[in-house]
CSV table of C-alpha atoms and ligand atoms in Angstrom, one decimal:
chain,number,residue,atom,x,y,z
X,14,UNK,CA,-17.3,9.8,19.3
X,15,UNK,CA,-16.3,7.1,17.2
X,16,UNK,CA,-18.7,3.7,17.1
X,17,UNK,CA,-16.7,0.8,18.8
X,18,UNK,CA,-15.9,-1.1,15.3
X,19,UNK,CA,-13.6,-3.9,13.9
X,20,UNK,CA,-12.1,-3.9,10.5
X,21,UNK,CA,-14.3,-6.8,8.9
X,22,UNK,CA,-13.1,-6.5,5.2
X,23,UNK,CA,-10.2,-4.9,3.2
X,24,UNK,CA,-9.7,-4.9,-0.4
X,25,UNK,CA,-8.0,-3.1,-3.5
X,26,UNK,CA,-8.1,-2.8,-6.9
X,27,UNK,CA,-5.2,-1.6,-9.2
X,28,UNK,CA,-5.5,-0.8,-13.1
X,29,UNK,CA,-4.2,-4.1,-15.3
X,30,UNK,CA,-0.9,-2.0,-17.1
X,31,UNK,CA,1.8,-1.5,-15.5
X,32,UNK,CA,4.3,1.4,-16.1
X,33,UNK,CA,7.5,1.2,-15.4
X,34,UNK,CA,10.3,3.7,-14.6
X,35,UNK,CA,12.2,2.2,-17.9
X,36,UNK,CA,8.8,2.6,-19.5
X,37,UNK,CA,8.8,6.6,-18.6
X,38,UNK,CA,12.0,7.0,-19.9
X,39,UNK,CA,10.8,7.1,-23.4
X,40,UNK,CA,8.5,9.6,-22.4
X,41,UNK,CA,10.7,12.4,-20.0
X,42,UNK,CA,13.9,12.8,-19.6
X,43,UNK,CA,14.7,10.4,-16.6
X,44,UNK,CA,16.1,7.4,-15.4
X,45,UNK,CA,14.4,4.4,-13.3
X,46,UNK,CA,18.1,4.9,-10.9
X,47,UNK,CA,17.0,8.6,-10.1
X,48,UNK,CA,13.2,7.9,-9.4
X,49,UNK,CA,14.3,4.6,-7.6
X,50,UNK,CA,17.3,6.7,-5.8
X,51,UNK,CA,15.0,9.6,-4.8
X,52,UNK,CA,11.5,7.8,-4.1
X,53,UNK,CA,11.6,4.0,-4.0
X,54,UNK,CA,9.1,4.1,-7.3
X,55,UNK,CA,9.8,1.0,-9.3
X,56,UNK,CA,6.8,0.9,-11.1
X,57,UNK,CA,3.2,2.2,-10.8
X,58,UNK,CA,-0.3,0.8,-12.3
X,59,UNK,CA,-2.4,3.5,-14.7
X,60,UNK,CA,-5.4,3.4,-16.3
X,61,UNK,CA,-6.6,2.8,-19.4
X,62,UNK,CA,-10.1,1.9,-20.0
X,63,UNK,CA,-10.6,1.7,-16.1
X,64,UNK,CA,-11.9,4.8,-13.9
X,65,UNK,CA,-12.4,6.0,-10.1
X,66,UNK,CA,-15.7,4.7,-9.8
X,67,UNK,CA,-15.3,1.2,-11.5
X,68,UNK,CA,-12.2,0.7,-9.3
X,69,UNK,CA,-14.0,1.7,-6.3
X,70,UNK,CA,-16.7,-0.6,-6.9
X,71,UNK,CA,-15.1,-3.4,-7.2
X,72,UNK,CA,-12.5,-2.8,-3.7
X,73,UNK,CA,-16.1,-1.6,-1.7
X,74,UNK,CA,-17.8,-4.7,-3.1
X,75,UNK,CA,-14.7,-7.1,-2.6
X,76,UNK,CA,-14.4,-6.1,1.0
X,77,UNK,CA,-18.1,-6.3,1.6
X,78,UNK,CA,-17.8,-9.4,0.0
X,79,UNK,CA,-14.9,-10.4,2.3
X,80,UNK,CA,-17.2,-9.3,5.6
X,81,UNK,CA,-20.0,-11.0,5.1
X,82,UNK,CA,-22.0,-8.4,5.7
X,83,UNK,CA,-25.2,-7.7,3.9
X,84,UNK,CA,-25.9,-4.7,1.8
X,85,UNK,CA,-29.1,-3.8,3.5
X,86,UNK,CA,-26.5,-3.8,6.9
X,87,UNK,CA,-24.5,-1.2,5.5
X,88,UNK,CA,-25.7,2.3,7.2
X,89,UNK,CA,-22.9,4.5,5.7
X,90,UNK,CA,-20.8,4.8,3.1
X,91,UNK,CA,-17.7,7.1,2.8
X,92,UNK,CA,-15.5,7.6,0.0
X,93,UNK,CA,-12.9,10.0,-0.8
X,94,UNK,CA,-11.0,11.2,-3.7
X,95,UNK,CA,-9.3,14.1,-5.4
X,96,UNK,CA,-9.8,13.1,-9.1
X,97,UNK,CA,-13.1,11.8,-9.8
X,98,UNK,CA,-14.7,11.3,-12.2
X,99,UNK,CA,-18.4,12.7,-11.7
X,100,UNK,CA,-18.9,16.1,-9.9
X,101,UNK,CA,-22.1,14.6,-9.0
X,102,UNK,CA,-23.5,11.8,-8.2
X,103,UNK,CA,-20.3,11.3,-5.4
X,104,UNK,CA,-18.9,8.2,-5.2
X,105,UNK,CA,-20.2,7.3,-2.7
X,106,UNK,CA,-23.8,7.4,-4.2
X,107,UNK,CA,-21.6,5.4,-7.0
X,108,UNK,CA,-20.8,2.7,-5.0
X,109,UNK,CA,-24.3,2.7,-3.0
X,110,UNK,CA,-25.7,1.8,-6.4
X,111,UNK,CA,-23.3,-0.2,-8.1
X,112,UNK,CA,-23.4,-2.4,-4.9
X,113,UNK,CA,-27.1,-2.5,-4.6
X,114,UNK,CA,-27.0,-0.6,-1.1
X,115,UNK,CA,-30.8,0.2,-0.3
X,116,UNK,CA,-30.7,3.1,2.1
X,117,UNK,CA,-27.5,4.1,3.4
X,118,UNK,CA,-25.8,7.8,4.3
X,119,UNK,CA,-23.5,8.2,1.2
X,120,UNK,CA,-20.7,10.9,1.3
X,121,UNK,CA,-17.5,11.7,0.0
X,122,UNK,CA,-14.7,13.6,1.3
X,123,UNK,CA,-11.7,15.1,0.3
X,124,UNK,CA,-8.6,15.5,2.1
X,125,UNK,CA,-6.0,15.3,0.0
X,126,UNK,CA,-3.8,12.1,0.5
X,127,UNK,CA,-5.0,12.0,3.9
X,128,UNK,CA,-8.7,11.5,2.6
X,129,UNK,CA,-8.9,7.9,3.9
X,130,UNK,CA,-7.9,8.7,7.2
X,131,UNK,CA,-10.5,11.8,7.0
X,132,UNK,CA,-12.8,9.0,5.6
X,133,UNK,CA,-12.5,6.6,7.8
X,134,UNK,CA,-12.9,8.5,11.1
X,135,UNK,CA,-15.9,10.4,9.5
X,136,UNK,CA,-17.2,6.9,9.0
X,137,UNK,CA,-16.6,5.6,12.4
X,138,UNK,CA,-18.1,8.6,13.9
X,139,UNK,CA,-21.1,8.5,11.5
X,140,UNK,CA,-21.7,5.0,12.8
X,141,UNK,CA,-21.8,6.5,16.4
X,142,UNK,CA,-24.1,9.6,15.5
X,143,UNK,CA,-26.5,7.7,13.3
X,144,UNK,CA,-26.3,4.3,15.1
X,145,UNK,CA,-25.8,1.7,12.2
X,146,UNK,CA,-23.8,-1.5,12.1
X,147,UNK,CA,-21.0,-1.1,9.4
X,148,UNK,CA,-20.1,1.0,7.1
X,149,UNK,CA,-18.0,1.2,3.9
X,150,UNK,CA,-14.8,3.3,3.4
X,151,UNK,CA,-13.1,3.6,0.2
X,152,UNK,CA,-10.9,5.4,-1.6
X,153,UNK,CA,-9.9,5.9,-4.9
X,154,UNK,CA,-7.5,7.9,-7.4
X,155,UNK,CA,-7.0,8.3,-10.7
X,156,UNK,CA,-3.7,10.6,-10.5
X,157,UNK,CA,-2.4,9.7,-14.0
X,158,UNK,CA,-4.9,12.0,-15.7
X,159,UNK,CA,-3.8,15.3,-13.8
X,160,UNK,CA,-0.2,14.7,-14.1
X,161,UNK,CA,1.7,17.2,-16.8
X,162,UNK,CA,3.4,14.3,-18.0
X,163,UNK,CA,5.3,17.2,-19.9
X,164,UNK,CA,7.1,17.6,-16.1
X,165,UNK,CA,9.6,15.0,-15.2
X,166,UNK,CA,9.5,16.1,-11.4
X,167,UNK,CA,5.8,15.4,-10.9
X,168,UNK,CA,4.7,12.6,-13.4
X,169,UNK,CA,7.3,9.5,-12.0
X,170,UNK,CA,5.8,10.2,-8.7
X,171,UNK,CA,2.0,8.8,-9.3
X,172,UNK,CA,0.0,5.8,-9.8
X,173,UNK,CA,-3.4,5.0,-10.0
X,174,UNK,CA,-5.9,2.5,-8.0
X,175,UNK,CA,-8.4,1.9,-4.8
X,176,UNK,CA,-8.6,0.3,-1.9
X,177,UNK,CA,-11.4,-0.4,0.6
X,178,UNK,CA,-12.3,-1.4,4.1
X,179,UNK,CA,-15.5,-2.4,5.9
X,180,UNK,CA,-16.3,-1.3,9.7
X,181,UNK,CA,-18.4,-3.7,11.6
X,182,UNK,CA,-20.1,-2.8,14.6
X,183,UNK,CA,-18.4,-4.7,17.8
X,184,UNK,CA,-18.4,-5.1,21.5
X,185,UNK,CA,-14.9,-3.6,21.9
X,186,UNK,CA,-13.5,-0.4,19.9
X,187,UNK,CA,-10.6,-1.6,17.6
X,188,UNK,CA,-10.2,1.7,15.6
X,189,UNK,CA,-9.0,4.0,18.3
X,190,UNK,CA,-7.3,7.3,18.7
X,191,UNK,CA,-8.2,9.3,15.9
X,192,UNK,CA,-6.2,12.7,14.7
X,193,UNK,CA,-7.3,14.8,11.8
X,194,UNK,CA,-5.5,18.1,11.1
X,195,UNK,CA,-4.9,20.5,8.9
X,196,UNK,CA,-2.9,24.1,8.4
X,197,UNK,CA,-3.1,26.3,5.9
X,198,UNK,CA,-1.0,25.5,2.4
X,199,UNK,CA,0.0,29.1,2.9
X,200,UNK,CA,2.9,28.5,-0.2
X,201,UNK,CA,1.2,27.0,-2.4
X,202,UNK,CA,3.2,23.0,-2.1
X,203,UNK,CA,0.9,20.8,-3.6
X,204,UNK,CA,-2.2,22.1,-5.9
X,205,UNK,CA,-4.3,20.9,-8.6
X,206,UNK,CA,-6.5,24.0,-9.6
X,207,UNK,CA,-9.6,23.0,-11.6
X,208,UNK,CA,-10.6,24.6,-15.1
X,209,UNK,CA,-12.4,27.7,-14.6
X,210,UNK,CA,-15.7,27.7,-16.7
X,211,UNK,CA,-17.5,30.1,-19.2
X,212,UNK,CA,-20.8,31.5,-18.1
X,213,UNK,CA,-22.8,34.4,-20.1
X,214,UNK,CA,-21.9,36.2,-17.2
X,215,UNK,CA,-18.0,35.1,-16.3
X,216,UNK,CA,-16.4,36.3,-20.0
X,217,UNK,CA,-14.2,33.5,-21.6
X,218,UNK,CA,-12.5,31.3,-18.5
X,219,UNK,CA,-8.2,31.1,-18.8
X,220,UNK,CA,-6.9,28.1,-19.2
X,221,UNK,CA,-5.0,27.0,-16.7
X,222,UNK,CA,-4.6,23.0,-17.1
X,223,UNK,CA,-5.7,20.6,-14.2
X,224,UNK,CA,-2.1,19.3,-13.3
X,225,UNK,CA,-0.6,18.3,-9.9
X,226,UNK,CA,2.1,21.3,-9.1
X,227,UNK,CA,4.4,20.7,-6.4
X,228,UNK,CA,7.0,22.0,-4.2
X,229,UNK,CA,8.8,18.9,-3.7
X,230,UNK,CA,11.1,19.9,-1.3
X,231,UNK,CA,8.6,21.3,0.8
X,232,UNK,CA,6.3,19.0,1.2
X,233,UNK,CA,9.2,16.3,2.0
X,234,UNK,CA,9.9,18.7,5.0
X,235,UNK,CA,6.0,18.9,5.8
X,236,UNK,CA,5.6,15.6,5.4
X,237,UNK,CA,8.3,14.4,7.7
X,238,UNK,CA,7.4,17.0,10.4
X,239,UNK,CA,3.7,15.9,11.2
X,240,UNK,CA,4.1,12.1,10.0
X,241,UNK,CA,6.6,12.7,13.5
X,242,UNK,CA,4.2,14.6,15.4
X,243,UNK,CA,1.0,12.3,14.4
X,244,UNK,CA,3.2,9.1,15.6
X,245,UNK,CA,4.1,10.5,18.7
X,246,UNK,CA,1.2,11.9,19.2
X,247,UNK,CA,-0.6,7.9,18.5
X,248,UNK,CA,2.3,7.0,20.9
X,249,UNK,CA,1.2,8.9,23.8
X,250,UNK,CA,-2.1,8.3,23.5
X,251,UNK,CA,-1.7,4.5,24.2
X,252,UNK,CA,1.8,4.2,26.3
X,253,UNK,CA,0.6,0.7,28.0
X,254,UNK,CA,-0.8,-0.4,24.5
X,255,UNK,CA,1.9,1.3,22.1
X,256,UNK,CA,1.5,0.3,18.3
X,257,UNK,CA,4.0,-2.4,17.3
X,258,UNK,CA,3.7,-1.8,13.4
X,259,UNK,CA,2.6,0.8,11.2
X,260,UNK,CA,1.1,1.5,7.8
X,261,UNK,CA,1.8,5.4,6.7
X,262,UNK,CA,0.4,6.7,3.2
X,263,UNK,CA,3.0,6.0,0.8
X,264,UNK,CA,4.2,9.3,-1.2
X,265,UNK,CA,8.3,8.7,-0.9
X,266,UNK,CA,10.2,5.5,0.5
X,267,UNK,CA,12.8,8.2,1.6
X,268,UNK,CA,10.3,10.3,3.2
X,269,UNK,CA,9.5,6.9,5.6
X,270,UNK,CA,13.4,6.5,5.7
X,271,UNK,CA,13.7,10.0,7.0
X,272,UNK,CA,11.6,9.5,10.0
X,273,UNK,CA,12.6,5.9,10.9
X,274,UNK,CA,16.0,7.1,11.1
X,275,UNK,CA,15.2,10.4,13.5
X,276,UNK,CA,12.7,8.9,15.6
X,277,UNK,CA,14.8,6.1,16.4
X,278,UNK,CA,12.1,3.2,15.6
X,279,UNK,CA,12.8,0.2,12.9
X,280,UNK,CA,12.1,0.2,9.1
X,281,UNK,CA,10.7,-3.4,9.9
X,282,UNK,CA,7.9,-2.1,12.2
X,283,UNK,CA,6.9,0.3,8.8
X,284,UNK,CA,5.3,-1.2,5.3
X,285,UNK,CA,6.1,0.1,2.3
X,286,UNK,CA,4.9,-0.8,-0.7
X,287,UNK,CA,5.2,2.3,-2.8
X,288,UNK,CA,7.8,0.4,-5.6
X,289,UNK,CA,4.8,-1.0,-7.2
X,290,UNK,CA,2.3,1.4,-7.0
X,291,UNK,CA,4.1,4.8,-6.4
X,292,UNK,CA,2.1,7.7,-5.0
X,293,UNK,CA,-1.9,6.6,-4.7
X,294,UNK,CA,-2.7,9.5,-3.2
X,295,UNK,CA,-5.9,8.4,-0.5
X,296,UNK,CA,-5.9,5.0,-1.8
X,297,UNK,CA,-2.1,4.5,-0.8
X,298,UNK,CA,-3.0,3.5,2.8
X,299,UNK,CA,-6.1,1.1,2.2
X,300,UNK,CA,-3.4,-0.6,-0.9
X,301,UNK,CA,-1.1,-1.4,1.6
X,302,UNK,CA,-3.3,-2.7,4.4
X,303,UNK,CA,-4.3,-5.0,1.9
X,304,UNK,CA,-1.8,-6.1,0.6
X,305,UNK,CA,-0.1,-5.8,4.2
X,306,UNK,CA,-2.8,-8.6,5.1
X,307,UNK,CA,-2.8,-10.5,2.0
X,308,UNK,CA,1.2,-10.7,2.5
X,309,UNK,CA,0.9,-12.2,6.2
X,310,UNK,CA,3.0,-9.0,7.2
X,311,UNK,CA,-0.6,-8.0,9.0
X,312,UNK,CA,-1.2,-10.2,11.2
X,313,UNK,CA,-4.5,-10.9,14.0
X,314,UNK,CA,-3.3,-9.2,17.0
X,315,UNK,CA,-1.1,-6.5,15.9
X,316,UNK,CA,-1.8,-2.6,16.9
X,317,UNK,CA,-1.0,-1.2,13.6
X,318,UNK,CA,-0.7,2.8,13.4
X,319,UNK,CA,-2.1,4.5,10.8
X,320,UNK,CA,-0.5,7.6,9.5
X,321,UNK,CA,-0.9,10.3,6.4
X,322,UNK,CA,-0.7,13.4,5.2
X,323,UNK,CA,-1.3,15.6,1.8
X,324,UNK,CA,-2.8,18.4,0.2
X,325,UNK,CA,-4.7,21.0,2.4
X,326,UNK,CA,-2.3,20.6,4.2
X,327,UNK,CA,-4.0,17.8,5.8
X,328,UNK,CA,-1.9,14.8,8.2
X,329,UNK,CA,-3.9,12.7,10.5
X,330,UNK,CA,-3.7,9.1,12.2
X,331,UNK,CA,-5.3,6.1,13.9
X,332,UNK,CA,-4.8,3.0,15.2
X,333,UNK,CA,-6.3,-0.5,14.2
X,334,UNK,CA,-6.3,-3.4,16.8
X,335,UNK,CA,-6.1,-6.1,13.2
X,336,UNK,CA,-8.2,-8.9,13.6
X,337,UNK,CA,-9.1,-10.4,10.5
X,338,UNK,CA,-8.1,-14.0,11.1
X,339,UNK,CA,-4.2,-14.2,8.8
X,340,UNK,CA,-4.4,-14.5,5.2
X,341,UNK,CA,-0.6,-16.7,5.0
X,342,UNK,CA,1.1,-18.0,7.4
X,343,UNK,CA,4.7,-16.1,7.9
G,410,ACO,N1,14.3,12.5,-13.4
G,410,ACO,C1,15.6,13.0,-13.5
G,410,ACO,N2,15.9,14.2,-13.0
G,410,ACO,C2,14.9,14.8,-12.3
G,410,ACO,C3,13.6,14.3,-12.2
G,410,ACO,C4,13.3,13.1,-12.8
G,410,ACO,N3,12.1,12.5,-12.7
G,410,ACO,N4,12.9,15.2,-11.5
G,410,ACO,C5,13.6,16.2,-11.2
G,410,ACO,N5,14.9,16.0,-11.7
G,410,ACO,C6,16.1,16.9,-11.5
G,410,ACO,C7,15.7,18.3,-11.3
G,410,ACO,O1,15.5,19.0,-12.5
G,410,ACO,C8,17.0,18.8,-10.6
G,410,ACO,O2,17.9,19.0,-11.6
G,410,ACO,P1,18.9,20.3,-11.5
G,410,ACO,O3,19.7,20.0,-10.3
G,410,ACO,O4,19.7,20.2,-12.8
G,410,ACO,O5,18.1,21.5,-11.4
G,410,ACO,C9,17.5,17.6,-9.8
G,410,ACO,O6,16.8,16.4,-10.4
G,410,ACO,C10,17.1,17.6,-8.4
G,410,ACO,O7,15.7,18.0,-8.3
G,410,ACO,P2,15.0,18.1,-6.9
G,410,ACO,O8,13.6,18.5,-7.1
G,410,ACO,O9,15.9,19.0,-6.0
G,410,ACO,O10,15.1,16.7,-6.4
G,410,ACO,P3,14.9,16.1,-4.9
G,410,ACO,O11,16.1,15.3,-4.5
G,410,ACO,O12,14.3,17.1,-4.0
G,410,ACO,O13,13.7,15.0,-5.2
G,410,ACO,C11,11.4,14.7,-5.0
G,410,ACO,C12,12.5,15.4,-5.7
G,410,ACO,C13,11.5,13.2,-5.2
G,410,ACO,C14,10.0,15.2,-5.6
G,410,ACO,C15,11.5,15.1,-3.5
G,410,ACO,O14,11.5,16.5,-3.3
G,410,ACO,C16,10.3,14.6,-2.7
G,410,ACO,O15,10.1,13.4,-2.6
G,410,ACO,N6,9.5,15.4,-2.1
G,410,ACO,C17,8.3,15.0,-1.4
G,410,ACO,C18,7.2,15.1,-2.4
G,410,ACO,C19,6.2,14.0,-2.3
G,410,ACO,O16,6.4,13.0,-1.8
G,410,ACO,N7,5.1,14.3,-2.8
G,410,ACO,C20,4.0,13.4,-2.9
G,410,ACO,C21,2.9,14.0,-3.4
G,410,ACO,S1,2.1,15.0,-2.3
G,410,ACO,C22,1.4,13.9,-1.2
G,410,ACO,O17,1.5,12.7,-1.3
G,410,ACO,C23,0.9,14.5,0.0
């Protein structure tokens, strides 16, 4: 069961240097019109002297700032990521300190690019089992450092950054109809294998490299089959109350294009934001609810479906009744 809950805060924070597809031309053999043509990329922010765990402090602490809550409040805290820094403490316990978080459940998760939907749920649910009053979810990547920039098809296709939201507690349930899933990556499509280590008892470890590999074209056709089935599934679920827009992890604006066009539904209803940032992996949906909000596109009132999917192979979705009061007038 998930606690009844209302998104109270949202917040991101991107890396200061912008990259763009003009700049990565000195560096692979590409051109900003194929990575634009292909994937909507324009640009993406990376780190420099910026990591995981600083950028998720500061989104966690910005959108606790933003709710008003207070840090003894906070019960849980989930976070999720694929490239942190730290094996231990998670960053989760990260945050919890950073932020000055008493006593709290701390735990991360990893889902691939569906981590924030994995987090998020796992949150709400947490919430339910544990009975606290708000929770912090965040999420946050640093996919520049496990990209073979050596490999022109994987390295224009990532960006770095975090994003965070804050579940309150609240008379009616505003985070409803959860899906997780997963099926086996039987092929292979999207790893990042970790160096093997040397023990006295292991003989010296191959070396292997930590860098994203990818099937592209096969996780485009993944990805366009259960982003489908999660949305029609979120559609069924709610046929009185049907979502009106719809924030889905951002990995390829063609990809999005691909299922506005077969399931018959507008590009309007669906953000995108992916020419500035690229693929976030699980901080791509918790960027553009931000900046969805921030941009007035959000607005109090709407039933915005959440949708993602990734490594695993993970998908999953939501839906958010918004009601932070509108950041802009549209
Ligand atoms: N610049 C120029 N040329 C390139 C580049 C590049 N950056 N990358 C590949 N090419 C070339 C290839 O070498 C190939 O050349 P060839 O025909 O001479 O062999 C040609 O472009 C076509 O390559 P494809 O891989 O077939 O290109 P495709 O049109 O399939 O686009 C892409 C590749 C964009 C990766 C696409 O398959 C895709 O979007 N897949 C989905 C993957 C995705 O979104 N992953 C996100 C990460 S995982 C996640 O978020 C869950």
């Amino acid at each position: 069961m998930l606690a009844p809950v209302t998104i109270a805060g949202v917040a991101k924070c991107v890396p200061e240097r912008v990259v763009t597809n003009f700049d990565l031309e000195s560096i692979v053999e590409t051109s900003d019109e194929w990575i634009a043509k292909r994937t909507g990329i324009r640009s993406r922010h990376v780190v420099i002297g910026e990591t995981g765990v600083g950028m998720a402090c500061q989104a966690a602490g910005d959108a606790l700032a933003m709710s008003g809550v207070r840090v003894e409040d906070v019960g849980v805290i989930v976070a999720c990521t694929i490239t942190g820094e730290d094996l231990t403490p998670s960053l989760a316990g990260s945050v919890q300190k950073a932020l000055g978080i008493p006593v709290c459940a701390a735990l991360d998760v990893s889902a691939g690019c569906t981590g924030f939907i994995y987090a998020l749920v796992t949150a709400a649910s947490l919430m339910d089992t544990l009975q606290k009053d708000a929770a912090i979810v965040v999420a946050s990547e640093v996919m520049t450092k496990y990209l073979d920039w050596t490999d022109r098809s994987t390295c224009v296709l990532f960006g770095d950054g975090a994003g965070a939201l804050v579940l309150r507690r609240s008379e009616t349930a505003h985070l409803l109809c959860p899906i997780l899933s997963a099926t086996p990556d039987t092929d292979d499509v999207i790893t990042v294998r970790k160096e093997a280590r040397t023990t006295p008892f292991t003989g010296p470890a191959e070396e292997i490299g930590s860098f994203i590999r990818m099937k592209g074209a096969d996780v485009f056709t993944y990805a366009v089959g259960v982003m489908e089935q999660t949305l029609l599934q979120l559609s069924g679920a709610c046929p009185d109350h049907p979502y009106t827009k719809v924030v889905p992890h951002q990995a390829n604006e063609k990809i999005i294009d691909f299922v506005v066009r077969t399931m018959g539904l507008s590009r309007e209803q669906f953000f995108v934001n992916i020419s500035n940032y690229a693929n976030t992996s699980s901080a791509s949906i918790p960027i553009a609810l931000s900046d969805a909000w921030e941009s007035g596109w959000l607005r109090a009132g709407d039933r915005v479906a959440l949708v993602g999917f990734g490594s695993g192979l993970t998908s999953g979705g939501a839906m958010i009744d918004w009601t932070l009061p509108n950041k802009k007038e549209n």
